mmCIF file of C-alpha atoms in Angstrom:
data_model
loop_
_atom_site.group_PDB
_atom_site.id
_atom_site.type_symbol
_atom_site.label_atom_id
_atom_site.label_comp_id
_atom_site.label_asym_id
_atom_site.label_seq_id
_atom_site.Cartn_x
_atom_site.Cartn_y
_atom_site.Cartn_z
ATOM 1 C CA UNK A 1 55.271 136.223 137.847
ATOM 2 C CA UNK A 2 57.616 135.518 140.421
ATOM 3 C CA UNK A 3 54.790 134.204 141.970
ATOM 4 C CA UNK A 4 53.661 132.015 139.408
ATOM 5 C CA UNK A 5 57.296 130.834 139.426
ATOM 6 C CA UNK A 6 57.260 130.372 142.795
ATOM 7 C CA UNK A 7 54.717 128.165 142.808
ATOM 8 C CA UNK A 8 56.194 126.228 139.683
ATOM 9 C CA UNK A 9 59.277 125.943 141.360
ATOM 10 C CA UNK A 10 57.701 124.811 144.751
ATOM 11 C CA UNK A 11 55.401 122.278 143.313
ATOM 12 C CA UNK A 12 58.129 120.279 141.969
ATOM 13 C CA UNK A 13 59.763 120.742 145.660
ATOM 14 C CA UNK A 14 56.493 120.161 147.071
ATOM 15 C CA UNK A 15 55.932 116.711 145.513
ATOM 16 C CA UNK A 16 59.810 115.709 145.950
ATOM 17 C CA UNK A 17 59.140 116.639 149.539
ATOM 18 C CA UNK A 18 55.860 114.918 149.878
ATOM 19 C CA UNK A 19 57.206 111.584 148.026
ATOM 20 C CA UNK A 20 60.355 112.002 150.442
ATOM 21 C CA UNK A 21 57.857 111.829 153.056
ATOM 22 C CA UNK A 22 56.578 108.588 152.077
ATOM 23 C CA UNK A 23 59.652 106.789 151.731
ATOM 24 C CA UNK A 24 61.059 108.299 154.523
ATOM 25 C CA UNK A 25 57.378 107.272 156.881
ATOM 26 C CA UNK A 26 57.702 103.650 154.597
ATOM 27 C CA UNK A 27 61.622 103.079 155.757
ATOM 28 C CA UNK A 28 60.071 104.682 158.959
ATOM 29 C CA UNK A 29 57.103 102.187 159.295
ATOM 30 C CA UNK A 30 59.250 99.498 158.003
ATOM 31 C CA UNK A 31 62.156 100.341 160.338
ATOM 32 C CA UNK A 32 59.875 100.622 163.442
ATOM 33 C CA UNK A 33 57.996 97.211 162.300
ATOM 34 C CA UNK A 34 61.800 95.479 162.140
ATOM 35 C CA UNK A 35 62.370 96.961 165.064
ATOM 36 C CA UNK A 36 59.776 95.609 167.228
ATOM 37 C CA UNK A 37 60.179 92.024 165.598
ATOM 38 C CA UNK A 38 63.521 92.440 166.740
ATOM 39 C CA UNK A 39 62.630 93.497 170.165
ATOM 40 C CA UNK A 40 59.695 90.778 170.083
ATOM 41 C CA UNK A 41 62.068 88.090 169.486
ATOM 42 C CA UNK A 42 64.598 89.020 171.741
ATOM 43 C CA UNK A 43 62.026 89.007 174.689
ATOM 44 C CA UNK A 44 60.559 85.843 173.968
ATOM 45 C CA UNK A 45 64.106 84.631 174.077
ATOM 46 C CA UNK A 46 64.502 86.422 177.282
ATOM 47 C CA UNK A 47 61.787 84.661 178.665
ATOM 48 C CA UNK A 48 62.882 81.587 177.498
ATOM 49 C CA UNK A 49 66.270 81.984 179.238
ATOM 50 C CA UNK A 50 64.923 83.545 182.079
ATOM 51 C CA UNK A 51 62.806 80.496 182.605
ATOM 52 C CA UNK A 52 65.554 78.673 182.173
ATOM 53 C CA UNK A 53 67.900 80.364 184.478
ATOM 54 C CA UNK A 54 64.830 80.085 187.326
ATOM 55 C CA UNK A 55 64.483 76.184 186.350
ATOM 56 C CA UNK A 56 68.291 76.213 186.961
ATOM 57 C CA UNK A 57 68.270 78.152 189.674
ATOM 58 C CA UNK A 58 65.723 76.246 191.828
ATOM 59 C CA UNK A 59 67.472 73.049 190.522
ATOM 60 C CA UNK A 60 70.779 74.529 192.289
ATOM 61 C CA UNK A 61 68.783 75.614 195.004
ATOM 62 C CA UNK A 62 67.423 71.427 195.694
ATOM 63 C CA UNK A 63 70.377 70.414 195.072
ATOM 64 C CA UNK A 64 72.004 72.898 198.122
ATOM 65 C CA UNK A 65 69.681 71.750 200.573
ATOM 66 C CA UNK A 66 70.495 67.879 199.672
ATOM 67 C CA UNK A 67 74.002 68.725 200.661
ATOM 68 C CA UNK A 68 73.377 70.622 203.800
ATOM 69 C CA UNK A 69 71.214 67.389 204.339
ATOM 70 C CA UNK A 70 73.430 65.420 203.746
ATOM 71 C CA UNK A 71 76.177 67.430 205.828
ATOM 72 C CA UNK A 72 74.079 67.637 208.453
ATOM 73 C CA UNK A 73 73.590 63.535 208.643
ATOM 74 C CA UNK A 74 77.182 63.126 208.218
ATOM 75 C CA UNK A 75 77.930 66.054 211.278
ATOM 76 C CA UNK A 76 75.786 63.612 213.434
ATOM 77 C CA UNK A 77 77.193 60.608 212.666
ATOM 78 C CA UNK A 78 80.553 62.413 213.094
ATOM 79 C CA UNK A 79 79.566 63.156 216.783
ATOM 80 C CA UNK A 80 78.229 59.539 217.731
ATOM 81 C CA UNK A 81 81.721 58.420 216.516
ATOM 82 C CA UNK A 82 83.392 60.995 218.562
ATOM 83 C CA UNK A 83 81.396 60.007 221.847
ATOM 84 C CA UNK A 84 81.950 56.138 221.133
ATOM 85 C CA UNK A 85 85.746 56.818 220.841
ATOM 86 C CA UNK A 86 85.662 59.111 223.781
ATOM 87 C CA UNK A 87 84.070 55.743 226.027
ATOM 88 C CA UNK A 88 86.153 53.737 224.270
ATOM 89 C CA UNK A 89 89.029 55.824 225.351
ATOM 90 C CA UNK A 90 87.912 56.146 228.775
ATOM 91 C CA UNK A 91 87.701 52.501 228.524
ATOM 92 C CA UNK A 92 91.413 52.347 227.456
ATOM 93 C CA UNK A 93 92.778 53.930 230.787
ATOM 94 C CA UNK A 94 90.188 52.291 233.118
ATOM 95 C CA UNK A 95 91.908 48.589 231.396
ATOM 96 C CA UNK A 96 95.443 50.792 230.939
ATOM 97 C CA UNK A 97 95.044 51.327 234.819
ATOM 98 C CA UNK A 98 94.076 48.058 236.442
ATOM 99 C CA UNK A 99 97.253 46.792 234.224
ATOM 100 C CA UNK A 100 99.291 48.773 235.695
ATOM 101 C CA UNK A 101 97.485 47.818 239.301
ATOM 102 C CA UNK A 102 98.216 43.891 238.167
ATOM 103 C CA UNK A 103 101.520 44.158 237.814
ATOM 104 C CA UNK A 104 102.857 46.165 240.879
ATOM 105 C CA UNK A 105 100.893 43.383 242.396
ATOM 106 C CA UNK A 106 102.488 41.175 240.266
ATOM 107 C CA UNK A 107 105.991 42.997 241.139
ATOM 108 C CA UNK A 108 105.678 42.925 244.941
ATOM 109 C CA UNK A 109 104.281 39.017 244.466
ATOM 110 C CA UNK A 110 107.391 38.163 242.412
ATOM 111 C CA UNK A 111 109.445 39.792 245.131
ATOM 112 C CA UNK A 112 107.947 37.810 247.744
ATOM 113 C CA UNK A 113 107.642 34.649 245.825
ATOM 114 C CA UNK A 114 111.776 35.521 245.450
ATOM 115 C CA UNK A 115 112.403 36.250 248.922
ATOM 116 C CA UNK A 116 110.102 32.983 249.792
ATOM 117 C CA UNK A 117 112.637 30.739 247.678
ATOM 118 C CA UNK A 118 115.566 32.609 248.593
ATOM 119 C CA UNK A 119 114.714 31.806 252.683
ATOM 120 C CA UNK A 120 113.670 28.706 251.795
ATOM 121 C CA UNK A 121 116.102 27.598 250.074
ATOM 122 C CA UNK A 122 118.328 29.241 252.990
ATOM 123 C CA UNK A 123 116.487 26.808 255.694
ATOM 124 C CA UNK A 124 116.792 23.989 253.785
ATOM 125 C CA UNK A 125 120.309 23.765 253.703
ATOM 126 C CA UNK A 126 120.459 24.690 256.959
ATOM 127 C CA UNK A 127 117.698 22.060 257.597
ATOM 128 C CA UNK A 128 115.622 22.913 260.244
ATOM 129 C CA UNK A 129 113.414 25.775 259.455
ATOM 130 C CA UNK A 130 110.478 25.461 256.114
ATOM 131 C CA UNK A 131 109.271 28.196 254.580
ATOM 132 C CA UNK A 132 105.942 28.334 252.961
ATOM 133 C CA UNK A 133 104.922 30.299 249.702
ATOM 134 C CA UNK A 134 101.548 31.212 250.408
ATOM 135 C CA UNK A 135 101.683 33.581 253.707
ATOM 136 C CA UNK A 136 105.398 33.300 254.019
ATOM 137 C CA UNK A 137 104.849 31.820 257.812
ATOM 138 C CA UNK A 138 107.908 29.951 259.292
ATOM 139 C CA UNK A 139 106.963 26.140 260.118
ATOM 140 C CA UNK A 140 108.922 23.871 261.968
ATOM 141 C CA UNK A 141 110.057 20.729 259.848
ATOM 142 C CA UNK A 142 108.812 17.520 261.689
#
């Protein structure tokens, strides 16, 4: 009898357990299915995002290459301009040296001219010598 009672009490318990297992397995299946669906959506989203980021990365790489090429071109232009500036500065130095040389000669020439004029006036006042301006030679007045 005890044995039968155990069977009788285990029967509703076993039915409850079976029912619970079925519900759990159904819940577990739906839960897993929902999780799989969520995971699939996330994977698809990640793939799209990855493609977009790869495209963005490629676009950025292209822009960097373009900017690098432009920078190299600008550096070359800068180098050419610097070379031209150096050449012009050398020409300016040569011209400045020529100017200094001509100024020195002009000063010397002006000094000789002033000396010539002075001598000419002195000799003219004494009335017996005439001074040429070009080579500072004395000639007797005729």
